[in-house]
Coordinates of C-alpha atoms in Angstrom, one line a residue:
Chain A
M225 CA -47.7 -34.4 -27.3
A226 CA -47.1 -35.1 -23.6
I227 CA -46.8 -32.2 -21.3
R228 CA -43.2 -33.4 -20.4
D229 CA -42.3 -33.1 -24.1
D230 CA -43.7 -29.6 -24.3
L231 CA -41.8 -28.6 -21.2
I232 CA -38.5 -30.0 -22.5
T233 CA -39.0 -28.1 -25.8
Q234 CA -39.7 -24.9 -24.0
I235 CA -36.9 -25.2 -21.5
T236 CA -34.5 -25.9 -24.4
T237 CA -35.6 -22.6 -25.9
N238 CA -35.5 -20.7 -22.6
I239 CA -32.0 -21.7 -21.8
A240 CA -30.5 -21.4 -25.3
A241 CA -28.7 -18.2 -24.3
H242 CA -27.2 -19.8 -21.2
S243 CA -24.2 -21.9 -22.5
N244 CA -23.4 -23.3 -19.1
V245 CA -26.7 -25.1 -18.8
S246 CA -28.2 -27.8 -21.0
I247 CA -31.1 -30.2 -20.9
S248 CA -31.3 -34.0 -21.3
Q249 CA -34.3 -35.9 -22.5
E250 CA -33.0 -39.1 -21.0
L251 CA -35.2 -41.4 -18.9
P252 CA -34.4 -42.9 -16.5
F253 CA -31.7 -40.7 -15.3
D254 CA -29.9 -42.6 -12.6
Q255 CA -26.8 -44.8 -12.7
S256 CA -26.3 -47.4 -10.0
G257 CA -28.8 -45.6 -7.9
I258 CA -27.2 -42.2 -8.2
P259 CA -29.1 -39.5 -10.0
L260 CA -27.3 -38.3 -13.1
Y261 CA -28.0 -34.7 -12.2
D262 CA -25.7 -35.2 -9.3
K263 CA -22.9 -36.4 -11.6
N264 CA -23.6 -34.1 -14.5
M265 CA -23.8 -30.6 -13.1
G266 CA -25.4 -28.0 -15.3
V267 CA -27.6 -30.6 -17.0
I268 CA -31.4 -30.3 -16.5
Y269 CA -33.2 -33.7 -16.2
V270 CA -36.9 -33.8 -16.5
D271 CA -38.7 -36.7 -14.8
E272 CA -41.7 -38.6 -16.3
Q273 CA -45.0 -36.9 -15.7
E274 CA -47.4 -38.1 -13.0
L275 CA -51.1 -37.9 -13.3
N276 CA -53.8 -37.6 -10.7
V277 CA -57.4 -37.8 -11.8
E278 CA -60.1 -36.5 -9.6
Q279 CA -63.8 -36.1 -10.0
L280 CA -64.7 -32.4 -10.5
Y281 CA -68.4 -32.7 -11.1
R282 CA -70.8 -35.6 -10.4
T283 CA -74.1 -35.8 -12.2
L284 CA -77.3 -37.8 -11.7
D285 CA -76.7 -39.6 -15.1
Q286 CA -73.1 -40.4 -14.3
G287 CA -71.9 -38.0 -16.9
N288 CA -69.0 -37.2 -14.6
V289 CA -66.4 -34.5 -15.3
N290 CA -62.9 -35.2 -14.2
Q291 CA -59.9 -33.0 -13.6
T292 CA -56.4 -34.2 -14.2
T293 CA -53.5 -32.8 -12.3
T294 CA -50.2 -33.4 -14.2
T295 CA -47.0 -33.1 -12.1
V296 CA -43.6 -32.9 -13.7
N297 CA -40.4 -32.6 -11.8
A298 CA -37.1 -31.3 -13.1
Y299 CA -33.7 -31.3 -11.5
L300 CA -30.5 -29.2 -11.9
S301 CA -27.4 -29.4 -9.9
V302 CA -24.6 -26.8 -9.8
D303 CA -21.4 -26.3 -8.0
A304 CA -22.2 -24.4 -4.8
K305 CA -18.8 -22.8 -4.7
N306 CA -18.9 -21.6 -8.3
E307 CA -22.5 -20.9 -8.9
Y308 CA -23.3 -19.5 -12.3
S309 CA -23.5 -15.8 -12.5
D310 CA -26.8 -16.1 -14.4
I311 CA -28.3 -18.8 -12.2
N312 CA -31.2 -16.5 -11.2
T313 CA -32.1 -16.0 -14.8
V314 CA -31.8 -19.7 -15.6
V315 CA -34.1 -20.4 -12.7
A316 CA -36.6 -17.8 -13.8
N317 CA -36.6 -19.2 -17.3
L318 CA -37.2 -22.6 -16.0
L319 CA -40.1 -21.5 -14.0
I320 CA -41.9 -19.6 -16.8
A321 CA -41.5 -22.6 -19.2
R322 CA -44.8 -23.7 -17.7
N323 CA -46.6 -21.1 -19.9
V324 CA -46.0 -23.4 -23.0
V325 CA -48.8 -25.7 -21.7
T326 CA -52.1 -24.3 -22.7
N327 CA -55.8 -25.3 -22.2
V328 CA -55.3 -25.6 -18.5
T329 CA -57.3 -24.2 -15.7
E330 CA -54.3 -23.8 -13.6
S331 CA -50.5 -24.0 -14.1
N332 CA -48.0 -23.6 -11.3
S333 CA -44.3 -23.9 -10.9
D334 CA -42.0 -23.6 -8.0
Y335 CA -38.6 -24.9 -6.9
E336 CA -36.7 -25.8 -3.8
T337 CA -33.0 -26.2 -3.2
E338 CA -30.9 -28.7 -1.3
I339 CA -27.2 -28.4 -0.6
T340 CA -25.2 -31.6 -0.2
D341 CA -21.5 -31.3 0.1
D342 CA -20.6 -28.7 -2.5
V343 CA -23.6 -29.3 -4.8
I344 CA -26.8 -27.3 -4.9
T345 CA -29.7 -29.3 -6.4
Y346 CA -32.6 -27.3 -7.7
T347 CA -35.8 -29.3 -7.8
F348 CA -38.5 -27.8 -9.9
E349 CA -42.1 -28.8 -9.7
Y350 CA -44.6 -28.1 -12.4
N351 CA -48.3 -28.6 -11.9
F352 CA -51.0 -28.4 -14.5
I353 CA -54.7 -28.9 -14.1
T354 CA -56.8 -29.8 -17.0
V355 CA -60.5 -30.7 -17.3
Chain B
M211 CA -90.1 -50.1 1.9
A212 CA -86.7 -48.9 1.0
V213 CA -84.8 -45.7 0.3
I214 CA -84.5 -44.8 -3.4
N215 CA -80.9 -45.0 -4.3
V216 CA -80.1 -42.6 -7.2
T217 CA -76.4 -43.4 -7.6
G218 CA -77.0 -45.8 -10.4
G219 CA -77.1 -43.0 -13.0
D220 CA -80.5 -44.0 -14.5
V221 CA -82.9 -43.4 -11.6
A222 CA -83.5 -39.7 -11.1
I223 CA -84.4 -38.3 -14.5
L224 CA -86.0 -35.1 -15.8
S225 CA -87.7 -35.6 -19.1
L226 CA -89.4 -33.1 -21.4
G227 CA -91.6 -33.2 -24.4
N228 CA -94.0 -31.1 -26.4
S229 CA -96.9 -33.4 -25.5
S230 CA -97.7 -35.4 -22.4
T231 CA -97.0 -38.7 -24.2
L232 CA -93.6 -37.5 -25.4
A233 CA -92.7 -36.5 -21.9
E234 CA -93.3 -40.0 -20.4
P235 CA -90.1 -41.4 -19.1
D236 CA -90.2 -44.6 -21.3
N237 CA -91.2 -42.9 -24.5
A238 CA -88.6 -43.5 -27.2
A239 CA -88.6 -39.8 -28.2
V240 CA -88.5 -38.4 -24.7
F241 CA -85.9 -35.6 -24.2
Q242 CA -84.0 -36.5 -21.0
I243 CA -82.0 -33.5 -19.6
P244 CA -78.4 -34.7 -19.4
L245 CA -75.8 -33.7 -16.8
L246 CA -78.1 -32.8 -14.0
Q247 CA -76.3 -32.2 -10.8
D248 CA -79.5 -32.1 -8.7
V249 CA -83.2 -31.8 -9.2
S250 CA -85.8 -30.7 -6.7
V251 CA -89.6 -30.9 -6.7
S252 CA -91.3 -28.2 -4.7
T253 CA -95.0 -28.3 -4.0
A254 CA -96.2 -25.6 -1.7
P255 CA -99.9 -25.3 -0.7
G256 CA -100.9 -21.7 -0.3
T257 CA -102.5 -21.0 3.1
V258 CA -104.4 -18.2 4.7
R259 CA -104.4 -17.8 8.5
Y260 CA -107.2 -16.2 10.4
S261 CA -108.1 -15.7 14.1
T262 CA -111.3 -16.1 15.9
L263 CA -112.4 -14.7 19.2
D264 CA -113.1 -18.2 20.6
S265 CA -109.6 -19.6 20.1
T266 CA -106.2 -18.7 21.3
S267 CA -104.6 -20.3 18.3
S268 CA -104.9 -19.2 14.7
S269 CA -106.7 -21.3 12.2
A270 CA -105.9 -21.8 8.5
F271 CA -107.3 -22.8 5.2
T272 CA -105.6 -23.7 2.0
T273 CA -105.8 -21.9 -1.2
V274 CA -103.9 -23.1 -4.3
V275 CA -100.8 -25.3 -4.6
E276 CA -97.8 -23.8 -6.3
N277 CA -95.6 -26.4 -7.9
E278 CA -92.1 -25.9 -9.2
I279 CA -89.2 -28.0 -10.4
T280 CA -85.7 -26.7 -9.9
F281 CA -82.4 -28.1 -11.0
N282 CA -78.8 -27.4 -11.6
M283 CA -76.9 -28.7 -14.6
L284 CA -73.7 -28.7 -16.5
L285 CA -74.5 -27.4 -20.0
D286 CA -74.8 -29.8 -22.8
D287 CA -74.7 -27.9 -26.1
D288 CA -77.4 -30.0 -27.7
A289 CA -79.7 -29.9 -24.7
F290 CA -79.2 -26.2 -24.2
F291 CA -79.2 -24.9 -27.7
G292 CA -81.1 -27.6 -29.5
N293 CA -80.4 -30.4 -31.9
A294 CA -81.8 -29.9 -35.4
G295 CA -81.4 -33.6 -36.0
V296 CA -84.1 -34.4 -33.6
T297 CA -87.5 -34.3 -35.4
D298 CA -89.8 -36.1 -33.1
N299 CA -89.7 -33.9 -30.0
E300 CA -89.8 -30.1 -30.5
V301 CA -88.3 -29.4 -27.1
A302 CA -85.2 -31.4 -28.0
T303 CA -85.1 -29.7 -31.4
N304 CA -85.2 -26.2 -30.0
G305 CA -83.3 -26.8 -26.8
L306 CA -83.9 -25.4 -23.3
W307 CA -82.8 -21.8 -24.1
S308 CA -85.1 -21.2 -27.1
T309 CA -88.0 -23.0 -25.4
S310 CA -87.6 -20.8 -22.4
N311 CA -87.1 -17.7 -24.5
S312 CA -90.2 -18.4 -26.6
K313 CA -92.2 -19.1 -23.4
T314 CA -93.4 -22.3 -24.9
E315 CA -95.3 -24.6 -22.5
V316 CA -93.7 -28.0 -22.1
F317 CA -94.7 -31.3 -20.7
F318 CA -92.4 -32.9 -18.3
S319 CA -91.9 -35.9 -16.1
I320 CA -89.6 -36.6 -13.2
S321 CA -88.6 -40.3 -12.7
F322 CA -88.0 -41.3 -9.2
E323 CA -87.1 -44.9 -9.9
G324 CA -85.8 -45.1 -13.4
D325 CA -87.3 -44.9 -16.9
T326 CA -88.1 -48.5 -17.8
T327 CA -91.4 -50.3 -17.6
A328 CA -89.6 -53.1 -15.9
S329 CA -88.7 -50.8 -13.0
G330 CA -92.4 -50.1 -12.3
G331 CA -91.2 -47.0 -10.7
Y332 CA -93.0 -43.9 -9.7
Y333 CA -92.8 -40.6 -11.6
L334 CA -94.5 -37.2 -11.5
E335 CA -95.8 -35.5 -14.6
G336 CA -97.1 -32.1 -15.4
K337 CA -96.7 -29.1 -17.7
G338 CA -95.2 -25.7 -17.3
F339 CA -92.7 -23.2 -18.5
I340 CA -88.9 -23.4 -18.4
G341 CA -87.3 -20.5 -16.5
G342 CA -84.5 -19.6 -14.3
L343 CA -81.8 -20.4 -16.8
A344 CA -78.6 -18.4 -15.9
P345 CA -75.6 -20.0 -17.5
S346 CA -72.3 -19.0 -16.0
A347 CA -68.7 -19.8 -16.7
S348 CA -65.6 -19.3 -14.7
I349 CA -62.0 -20.5 -15.1
D350 CA -62.3 -22.2 -11.7
G351 CA -65.5 -23.9 -12.6
A352 CA -64.0 -25.0 -16.0
V353 CA -67.3 -25.7 -17.6
W354 CA -70.6 -23.9 -18.2
L355 CA -73.1 -24.4 -15.4
S356 CA -76.7 -23.2 -15.1
P357 CA -79.6 -23.5 -12.8
G358 CA -83.0 -23.9 -14.2
S359 CA -86.6 -24.4 -13.2
I360 CA -90.0 -25.4 -14.5
I361 CA -92.8 -23.2 -13.3
V362 CA -95.6 -25.7 -13.2
N363 CA -98.9 -24.9 -14.7
G364 CA -101.4 -26.9 -12.8
D365 CA -101.0 -30.2 -10.9
L366 CA -98.2 -32.6 -10.5
T367 CA -99.7 -36.0 -11.1
K368 CA -98.3 -39.2 -9.7
Q369 CA -97.9 -42.1 -12.2
T370 CA -96.2 -45.4 -12.5
L371 CA -94.3 -47.0 -15.3

């Protein structure tokens, strides 16, 4: 199962108690060049995962060991003027969803916000390193 | 005259065997240590310095040569713990750990230019004892790593394939 699928499953579980937020599995998630998370506030969209493979060890017999960094972004937009009272909990639950991915040497998640007009867009970034 | 390029993946090879024949690089039953990160050959003549009244510089004479092979490797389970399926080379059967632990003398060769007769390459051969194994693991390293050495018993001999 792809890391993106694991994340969607875990986020679905983590936000089950928050009725004002839901998650979409849709890909791609734009319409006429406009991201759907800008139109559908309160819906989390998870982007396709991106892989970056680097050489971790080189050996004299070319038995090289690689490490793969998988990056997944997720987006959530909410009304800036009427932000959910539980938005901090929702954000925390989205961040810890990374723990569902196991057998990694490193897993990180963070987010940043951007306010455009009356909309706050939360952009989450998940990084997983596997060998 | 040219540098010896080792990037091909089949040039710098450390091979072991329980006889000198089995340790030859092109022997069908040779045990080639996989996943070596580096290998070093150290040959250090012992010297004694002395001074005489008629010279302002010290003089020296040599004693014995101490030879050692050192290496670092990623651990391969068969190479380290042995492969019971190998019946024609006891070092491969027992693996590096058991061979070191039992202090069994092994024969070895270090290929400098590959392991095929066609290469006509140079290699060094000798015998000695496996030591210096210190496997370690960390989450940052992700895999088991170990240094190792062969404490050479006697000479390193130059050979060609």
